[in-house]
mmCIF file of C-alpha atoms in Angstrom:
data_model
loop_
_atom_site.group_PDB
_atom_site.id
_atom_site.type_symbol
_atom_site.label_atom_id
_atom_site.label_comp_id
_atom_site.label_asym_id
_atom_site.label_seq_id
_atom_site.Cartn_x
_atom_site.Cartn_y
_atom_site.Cartn_z
ATOM 1 C CA UNK A 1 -18.185 -149.206 4.654
ATOM 2 C CA UNK A 2 -18.132 -146.996 7.513
ATOM 3 C CA UNK A 3 -19.875 -148.495 10.668
ATOM 4 C CA UNK A 4 -20.163 -146.766 13.960
ATOM 5 C CA UNK A 5 -20.722 -149.068 16.892
ATOM 6 C CA UNK A 6 -20.264 -149.734 20.147
ATOM 7 C CA UNK A 7 -22.212 -151.823 22.876
ATOM 8 C CA UNK A 8 -21.963 -149.946 26.207
ATOM 9 C CA UNK A 9 -23.362 -152.408 29.197
ATOM 10 C CA UNK A 10 -25.867 -150.194 31.421
ATOM 11 C CA UNK A 11 -26.539 -152.219 34.874
ATOM 12 C CA UNK A 12 -29.360 -151.397 36.521
ATOM 13 C CA UNK A 13 -30.265 -152.339 40.276
ATOM 14 C CA UNK A 14 -34.219 -152.874 40.762
ATOM 15 C CA UNK A 15 -36.087 -154.105 43.425
ATOM 16 C CA UNK A 16 -38.906 -156.289 41.734
ATOM 17 C CA UNK A 17 -41.805 -157.438 44.079
ATOM 18 C CA UNK A 18 -42.041 -161.389 43.419
ATOM 19 C CA UNK A 19 -45.819 -161.723 42.487
ATOM 20 C CA UNK A 20 -48.139 -165.603 43.131
ATOM 21 C CA UNK A 21 -51.538 -165.763 40.950
ATOM 22 C CA UNK A 22 -52.133 -162.660 38.424
ATOM 23 C CA UNK A 23 -49.676 -160.560 40.914
ATOM 24 C CA UNK A 24 -52.250 -160.086 43.643
ATOM 25 C CA UNK A 25 -49.403 -160.630 46.512
ATOM 26 C CA UNK A 26 -46.285 -158.956 46.834
ATOM 27 C CA UNK A 27 -44.996 -159.622 49.833
ATOM 28 C CA UNK A 28 -41.197 -160.055 49.070
ATOM 29 C CA UNK A 29 -38.915 -158.647 47.109
ATOM 30 C CA UNK A 30 -35.975 -159.642 45.630
ATOM 31 C CA UNK A 31 -32.874 -157.425 43.047
ATOM 32 C CA UNK A 32 -32.979 -158.046 39.366
ATOM 33 C CA UNK A 33 -29.967 -156.409 37.006
ATOM 34 C CA UNK A 34 -31.197 -155.047 34.407
ATOM 35 C CA UNK A 35 -28.156 -155.501 32.159
ATOM 36 C CA UNK A 36 -28.340 -153.431 27.866
ATOM 37 C CA UNK A 37 -26.002 -152.410 25.372
ATOM 38 C CA UNK A 38 -26.419 -149.974 22.776
ATOM 39 C CA UNK A 39 -26.156 -150.335 19.555
ATOM 40 C CA UNK A 40 -25.164 -147.427 16.470
ATOM 41 C CA UNK A 41 -25.093 -147.216 12.863
ATOM 42 C CA UNK A 42 -24.298 -145.068 9.669
ATOM 43 C CA UNK A 43 -24.900 -146.448 6.410
ATOM 44 C CA UNK A 44 -25.529 -145.795 3.204
ATOM 45 C CA UNK A 45 -27.472 -147.491 0.895
ATOM 46 C CA UNK A 46 -28.055 -148.011 -2.415
ATOM 47 C CA UNK A 47 -31.248 -148.273 -4.848
ATOM 48 C CA UNK A 48 -30.701 -151.446 -7.727
ATOM 49 C CA UNK A 49 -33.903 -150.808 -9.012
ATOM 50 C CA UNK A 50 -34.823 -149.380 -12.246
ATOM 51 C CA UNK A 51 -37.076 -146.926 -10.519
ATOM 52 C CA UNK A 52 -34.115 -144.763 -8.900
ATOM 53 C CA UNK A 53 -33.951 -141.437 -9.612
ATOM 54 C CA UNK A 54 -31.593 -140.350 -12.040
ATOM 55 C CA UNK A 55 -30.748 -137.063 -9.941
ATOM 56 C CA UNK A 56 -27.894 -136.095 -7.535
ATOM 57 C CA UNK A 57 -28.132 -139.163 -4.446
ATOM 58 C CA UNK A 58 -31.312 -140.388 -6.516
ATOM 59 C CA UNK A 59 -30.511 -143.712 -5.431
ATOM 60 C CA UNK A 60 -28.737 -143.331 -2.213
ATOM 61 C CA UNK A 61 -30.581 -143.480 0.950
ATOM 62 C CA UNK A 62 -28.582 -143.345 4.560
ATOM 63 C CA UNK A 63 -29.642 -145.113 7.297
ATOM 64 C CA UNK A 64 -28.859 -144.161 10.686
ATOM 65 C CA UNK A 65 -29.795 -145.606 14.281
ATOM 66 C CA UNK A 66 -29.335 -145.753 17.788
ATOM 67 C CA UNK A 67 -30.574 -146.953 20.275
ATOM 68 C CA UNK A 68 -30.568 -149.769 23.430
ATOM 69 C CA UNK A 69 -31.715 -153.048 24.345
ATOM 70 C CA UNK A 70 -31.591 -155.941 26.344
ATOM 71 C CA UNK A 71 -28.932 -158.112 27.137
ATOM 72 C CA UNK A 72 -30.252 -159.758 30.781
ATOM 73 C CA UNK A 73 -32.536 -159.385 32.323
ATOM 74 C CA UNK A 74 -31.891 -161.662 35.679
ATOM 75 C CA UNK A 75 -33.268 -165.077 34.725
ATOM 76 C CA UNK A 76 -35.944 -163.268 32.988
ATOM 77 C CA UNK A 77 -36.421 -164.780 29.133
ATOM 78 C CA UNK A 78 -35.934 -161.764 26.866
ATOM 79 C CA UNK A 79 -35.689 -162.811 23.213
ATOM 80 C CA UNK A 80 -38.919 -162.604 21.813
ATOM 81 C CA UNK A 81 -39.191 -159.320 23.744
ATOM 82 C CA UNK A 82 -35.488 -158.665 22.147
ATOM 83 C CA UNK A 83 -36.544 -160.247 18.696
ATOM 84 C CA UNK A 84 -39.968 -157.589 18.915
ATOM 85 C CA UNK A 85 -37.708 -154.238 19.782
ATOM 86 C CA UNK A 86 -34.768 -155.338 16.628
ATOM 87 C CA UNK A 87 -38.285 -155.653 14.775
ATOM 88 C CA UNK A 88 -40.267 -152.493 16.359
ATOM 89 C CA UNK A 89 -37.292 -150.117 15.743
ATOM 90 C CA UNK A 90 -36.035 -152.104 11.527
ATOM 91 C CA UNK A 91 -32.878 -153.016 13.054
ATOM 92 C CA UNK A 92 -31.223 -156.801 12.477
ATOM 93 C CA UNK A 93 -27.979 -157.830 13.957
ATOM 94 C CA UNK A 94 -25.876 -160.133 12.078
ATOM 95 C CA UNK A 95 -23.769 -163.610 12.790
ATOM 96 C CA UNK A 96 -20.694 -161.779 14.269
ATOM 97 C CA UNK A 97 -22.722 -159.367 16.382
ATOM 98 C CA UNK A 98 -23.372 -155.279 13.664
ATOM 99 C CA UNK A 99 -26.511 -153.304 13.790
ATOM 100 C CA UNK A 100 -27.628 -153.229 9.973
ATOM 101 C CA UNK A 101 -31.123 -151.811 9.070
ATOM 102 C CA UNK A 102 -33.824 -153.304 7.337
ATOM 103 C CA UNK A 103 -33.273 -152.047 3.497
ATOM 104 C CA UNK A 104 -35.919 -152.873 1.326
ATOM 105 C CA UNK A 105 -34.991 -156.385 -1.145
ATOM 106 C CA UNK A 106 -33.791 -153.596 -4.125
ATOM 107 C CA UNK A 107 -31.858 -152.162 -1.240
ATOM 108 C CA UNK A 108 -28.141 -153.413 -0.974
ATOM 109 C CA UNK A 109 -25.744 -151.538 1.521
ATOM 110 C CA UNK A 110 -22.493 -149.922 0.754
ATOM 111 C CA UNK A 111 -19.091 -149.482 2.152
ATOM 112 C CA UNK A 112 -19.438 -146.023 1.173
ATOM 113 C CA UNK A 113 -18.783 -143.138 3.758
ATOM 114 C CA UNK A 114 -21.920 -141.769 4.653
ATOM 115 C CA UNK A 115 -19.978 -138.129 4.742
ATOM 116 C CA UNK A 116 -19.211 -138.331 1.715
ATOM 117 C CA UNK A 117 -21.370 -139.337 -0.314
ATOM 118 C CA UNK A 118 -25.079 -137.491 -1.123
ATOM 119 C CA UNK A 119 -27.186 -139.430 -0.501
ATOM 120 C CA UNK A 120 -30.648 -138.035 -1.669
ATOM 121 C CA UNK A 121 -33.390 -140.380 0.799
ATOM 122 C CA UNK A 122 -32.238 -140.817 4.800
ATOM 123 C CA UNK A 123 -33.897 -143.329 7.221
ATOM 124 C CA UNK A 124 -33.299 -142.704 10.899
ATOM 125 C CA UNK A 125 -34.794 -144.597 14.089
ATOM 126 C CA UNK A 126 -33.894 -144.030 17.367
ATOM 127 C CA UNK A 127 -34.396 -147.256 19.780
ATOM 128 C CA UNK A 128 -34.527 -145.429 23.954
ATOM 129 C CA UNK A 129 -36.002 -146.223 27.058
ATOM 130 C CA UNK A 130 -38.240 -143.912 28.903
ATOM 131 C CA UNK A 131 -39.147 -145.364 31.531
ATOM 132 C CA UNK A 132 -37.158 -147.885 34.540
ATOM 133 C CA UNK A 133 -39.103 -149.371 37.613
ATOM 134 C CA UNK A 134 -39.439 -152.461 38.931
ATOM 135 C CA UNK A 135 -42.297 -153.200 37.530
ATOM 136 C CA UNK A 136 -42.120 -151.987 34.210
ATOM 137 C CA UNK A 137 -39.404 -150.395 31.193
ATOM 138 C CA UNK A 138 -40.492 -149.271 28.154
ATOM 139 C CA UNK A 139 -39.001 -149.042 24.986
ATOM 140 C CA UNK A 140 -40.160 -146.227 22.270
ATOM 141 C CA UNK A 141 -38.849 -146.394 19.044
ATOM 142 C CA UNK A 142 -39.382 -142.673 16.637
ATOM 143 C CA UNK A 143 -38.752 -143.454 12.995
ATOM 144 C CA UNK A 144 -38.507 -140.217 10.713
ATOM 145 C CA UNK A 145 -37.486 -141.022 6.645
ATOM 146 C CA UNK A 146 -37.168 -139.676 3.133
ATOM 147 C CA UNK A 147 -38.023 -141.038 0.151
ATOM 148 C CA UNK A 148 -36.453 -139.117 -2.543
ATOM 149 C CA UNK A 149 -38.353 -137.140 -4.517
ATOM 150 C CA UNK A 150 -41.341 -137.017 -1.560
ATOM 151 C CA UNK A 151 -42.936 -134.044 -0.441
ATOM 152 C CA UNK A 152 -42.303 -134.270 3.016
ATOM 153 C CA UNK A 153 -41.220 -137.350 5.098
ATOM 154 C CA UNK A 154 -42.728 -139.801 7.604
ATOM 155 C CA UNK A 155 -42.564 -140.143 10.847
ATOM 156 C CA UNK A 156 -43.479 -142.859 13.095
ATOM 157 C CA UNK A 157 -43.489 -143.469 16.954
ATOM 158 C CA UNK A 158 -44.128 -146.951 18.401
ATOM 159 C CA UNK A 159 -44.044 -148.232 22.211
ATOM 160 C CA UNK A 160 -43.138 -151.149 24.257
ATOM 161 C CA UNK A 161 -44.526 -151.852 27.436
ATOM 162 C CA UNK A 162 -42.197 -154.687 29.309
ATOM 163 C CA UNK A 163 -43.880 -155.817 32.500
ATOM 164 C CA UNK A 164 -41.059 -157.279 35.139
ATOM 165 C CA UNK A 165 -43.481 -159.268 37.403
ATOM 166 C CA UNK A 166 -43.628 -161.910 34.812
ATOM 167 C CA UNK A 167 -41.118 -161.210 32.057
ATOM 168 C CA UNK A 168 -44.134 -160.395 29.283
ATOM 169 C CA UNK A 169 -45.438 -157.469 27.040
ATOM 170 C CA UNK A 170 -47.975 -155.329 28.371
ATOM 171 C CA UNK A 171 -51.270 -154.889 26.401
ATOM 172 C CA UNK A 172 -54.221 -153.361 27.087
ATOM 173 C CA UNK A 173 -56.272 -156.005 28.719
ATOM 174 C CA UNK A 174 -52.677 -156.883 31.336
ATOM 175 C CA UNK A 175 -53.716 -152.884 32.504
ATOM 176 C CA UNK A 176 -57.645 -152.741 33.215
ATOM 177 C CA UNK A 177 -60.681 -154.251 33.975
ATOM 178 C CA UNK A 178 -63.354 -156.338 31.801
ATOM 179 C CA UNK A 179 -64.871 -154.321 29.377
ATOM 180 C CA UNK A 180 -62.920 -151.137 30.121
ATOM 181 C CA UNK A 181 -62.539 -150.447 26.515
ATOM 182 C CA UNK A 182 -66.169 -148.237 25.935
ATOM 183 C CA UNK A 183 -65.103 -145.231 28.809
ATOM 184 C CA UNK A 184 -61.424 -145.339 28.131
ATOM 185 C CA UNK A 185 -62.089 -144.612 24.638
ATOM 186 C CA UNK A 186 -64.590 -142.143 25.907
ATOM 187 C CA UNK A 187 -61.927 -140.479 27.799
ATOM 188 C CA UNK A 188 -59.085 -140.072 25.063
ATOM 189 C CA UNK A 189 -61.797 -138.805 23.313
ATOM 190 C CA UNK A 190 -62.785 -136.363 25.696
ATOM 191 C CA UNK A 191 -58.616 -135.189 26.182
ATOM 192 C CA UNK A 192 -58.529 -135.080 22.308
ATOM 193 C CA UNK A 193 -61.281 -132.332 21.991
ATOM 194 C CA UNK A 194 -59.855 -130.486 24.895
ATOM 195 C CA UNK A 195 -56.827 -131.104 23.050
ATOM 196 C CA UNK A 196 -55.763 -128.567 20.320
ATOM 197 C CA UNK A 197 -54.876 -131.068 17.144
ATOM 198 C CA UNK A 198 -56.721 -130.848 14.107
ATOM 199 C CA UNK A 199 -58.545 -133.568 13.784
ATOM 200 C CA UNK A 200 -59.475 -135.001 10.081
ATOM 201 C CA UNK A 201 -61.900 -137.278 11.493
ATOM 202 C CA UNK A 202 -64.310 -137.254 14.204
ATOM 203 C CA UNK A 203 -64.117 -137.573 17.661
ATOM 204 C CA UNK A 204 -66.747 -140.064 18.109
ATOM 205 C CA UNK A 205 -65.180 -142.581 14.354
ATOM 206 C CA UNK A 206 -61.687 -142.453 17.035
ATOM 207 C CA UNK A 207 -60.273 -145.274 18.422
ATOM 208 C CA UNK A 208 -58.551 -146.843 21.031
ATOM 209 C CA UNK A 209 -54.469 -146.152 19.362
ATOM 210 C CA UNK A 210 -52.536 -149.248 19.266
ATOM 211 C CA UNK A 211 -49.463 -147.638 20.553
ATOM 212 C CA UNK A 212 -49.297 -146.793 23.687
ATOM 213 C CA UNK A 213 -46.582 -146.057 27.524
ATOM 214 C CA UNK A 214 -46.801 -146.662 30.574
ATOM 215 C CA UNK A 215 -45.684 -143.167 31.638
ATOM 216 C CA UNK A 216 -44.478 -142.297 35.243
ATOM 217 C CA UNK A 217 -47.436 -140.103 35.626
ATOM 218 C CA UNK A 218 -50.039 -142.731 34.098
ATOM 219 C CA UNK A 219 -50.350 -143.691 30.623
ATOM 220 C CA UNK A 220 -49.677 -141.976 26.879
ATOM 221 C CA UNK A 221 -52.182 -143.053 24.112
ATOM 222 C CA UNK A 222 -50.202 -142.394 20.922
ATOM 223 C CA UNK A 223 -51.378 -141.447 17.448
ATOM 224 C CA UNK A 224 -49.262 -141.270 13.825
ATOM 225 C CA UNK A 225 -49.499 -138.105 11.725
ATOM 226 C CA UNK A 226 -52.802 -139.012 9.213
ATOM 227 C CA UNK A 227 -53.810 -141.867 11.501
ATOM 228 C CA UNK A 228 -56.417 -138.450 13.097
ATOM 229 C CA UNK A 229 -54.641 -135.624 12.122
ATOM 230 C CA UNK A 230 -52.784 -134.138 9.049
ATOM 231 C CA UNK A 231 -49.150 -134.096 8.870
ATOM 232 C CA UNK A 232 -48.716 -130.974 10.142
ATOM 233 C CA UNK A 233 -49.805 -131.965 13.324
ATOM 234 C CA UNK A 234 -46.816 -134.631 13.700
ATOM 235 C CA UNK A 235 -47.375 -137.166 15.751
ATOM 236 C CA UNK A 236 -50.908 -136.408 18.526
ATOM 237 C CA UNK A 237 -50.491 -138.078 21.498
ATOM 238 C CA UNK A 238 -52.470 -137.411 24.994
ATOM 239 C CA UNK A 239 -51.722 -138.639 28.318
ATOM 240 C CA UNK A 240 -54.678 -139.976 31.232
ATOM 241 C CA UNK A 241 -53.156 -139.461 34.801
ATOM 242 C CA UNK A 242 -53.627 -142.643 37.231
ATOM 243 C CA UNK A 243 -56.032 -140.883 39.172
ATOM 244 C CA UNK A 244 -58.117 -140.476 35.487
ATOM 245 C CA UNK A 245 -58.284 -144.154 34.787
ATOM 246 C CA UNK A 246 -58.266 -145.669 38.173
ATOM 247 C CA UNK A 247 -62.063 -146.583 38.157
ATOM 248 C CA UNK A 248 -61.044 -148.995 35.468
ATOM 249 C CA UNK A 249 -57.188 -150.081 36.319
ATOM 250 C CA UNK A 250 -57.465 -153.496 37.284
ATOM 251 C CA UNK A 251 -55.683 -154.253 40.293
ATOM 252 C CA UNK A 252 -52.340 -155.641 38.668
ATOM 253 C CA UNK A 253 -52.930 -152.575 36.394
ATOM 254 C CA UNK A 254 -53.339 -150.380 39.495
ATOM 255 C CA UNK A 255 -49.832 -152.051 40.762
ATOM 256 C CA UNK A 256 -47.865 -151.678 37.910
ATOM 257 C CA UNK A 257 -48.079 -147.473 37.555
ATOM 258 C CA UNK A 258 -48.091 -147.256 41.200
ATOM 259 C CA UNK A 259 -46.359 -149.978 42.678
ATOM 260 C CA UNK A 260 -49.028 -149.612 45.629
ATOM 261 C CA UNK A 261 -51.164 -152.217 45.687
ATOM 262 C CA UNK A 262 -54.897 -150.690 46.009
ATOM 263 C CA UNK A 263 -56.624 -151.510 49.318
ATOM 264 C CA UNK A 264 -59.621 -153.394 49.100
#
């Protein structure tokens, strides 16, 4: 089996404000290193079920993937973060340290050369960091797949926002004041209304998406194909800048986005 894999370690020296309580006080700083390890794989999987299509390459799927995982973040426990990222990227690490794609129960990995093997199906996964600050690291996984015989492929986008302040995966409630949902939903709907996306559902029925990412400007909200729009629209994403959501950001959320504690 041809496997392409490397582990490159990148060390990013960050200055991180230490926190007290719910990060209300940020008077001390300390350096913190982030060590990342990269991975790639290129593997042919063989479908051993009886449903395999009798066409050239019908029983094969080519799995291609690449990305970066955290290896060390100072004194932060990263096991849960690594497990969550690998689940999001649909990969696993074998006991000998090799990355492998998650495959259906009906499929087995092979030793076939992916370059010389005709595979009707394909699955591509790309796990990257989109933002690294002293307070937040954001991972994005883009996945594209094609099932043999399908009319078109599928795509999905997922995010993990990780807090360097308390070593936890960030949820909506970590960024916003209590009872934020109604106003934030209205802001997202208004932004979608002003966009050029052709939607499948009415604006008033759209809820906050599961997937969001902190950016250098604010927060990005992402919907996969068919969630609110047809496949032809691709991933639907809109961004609210920090100034647009400042009224509903908690002090902790404002600090995570900007690095500045709001004045009382």
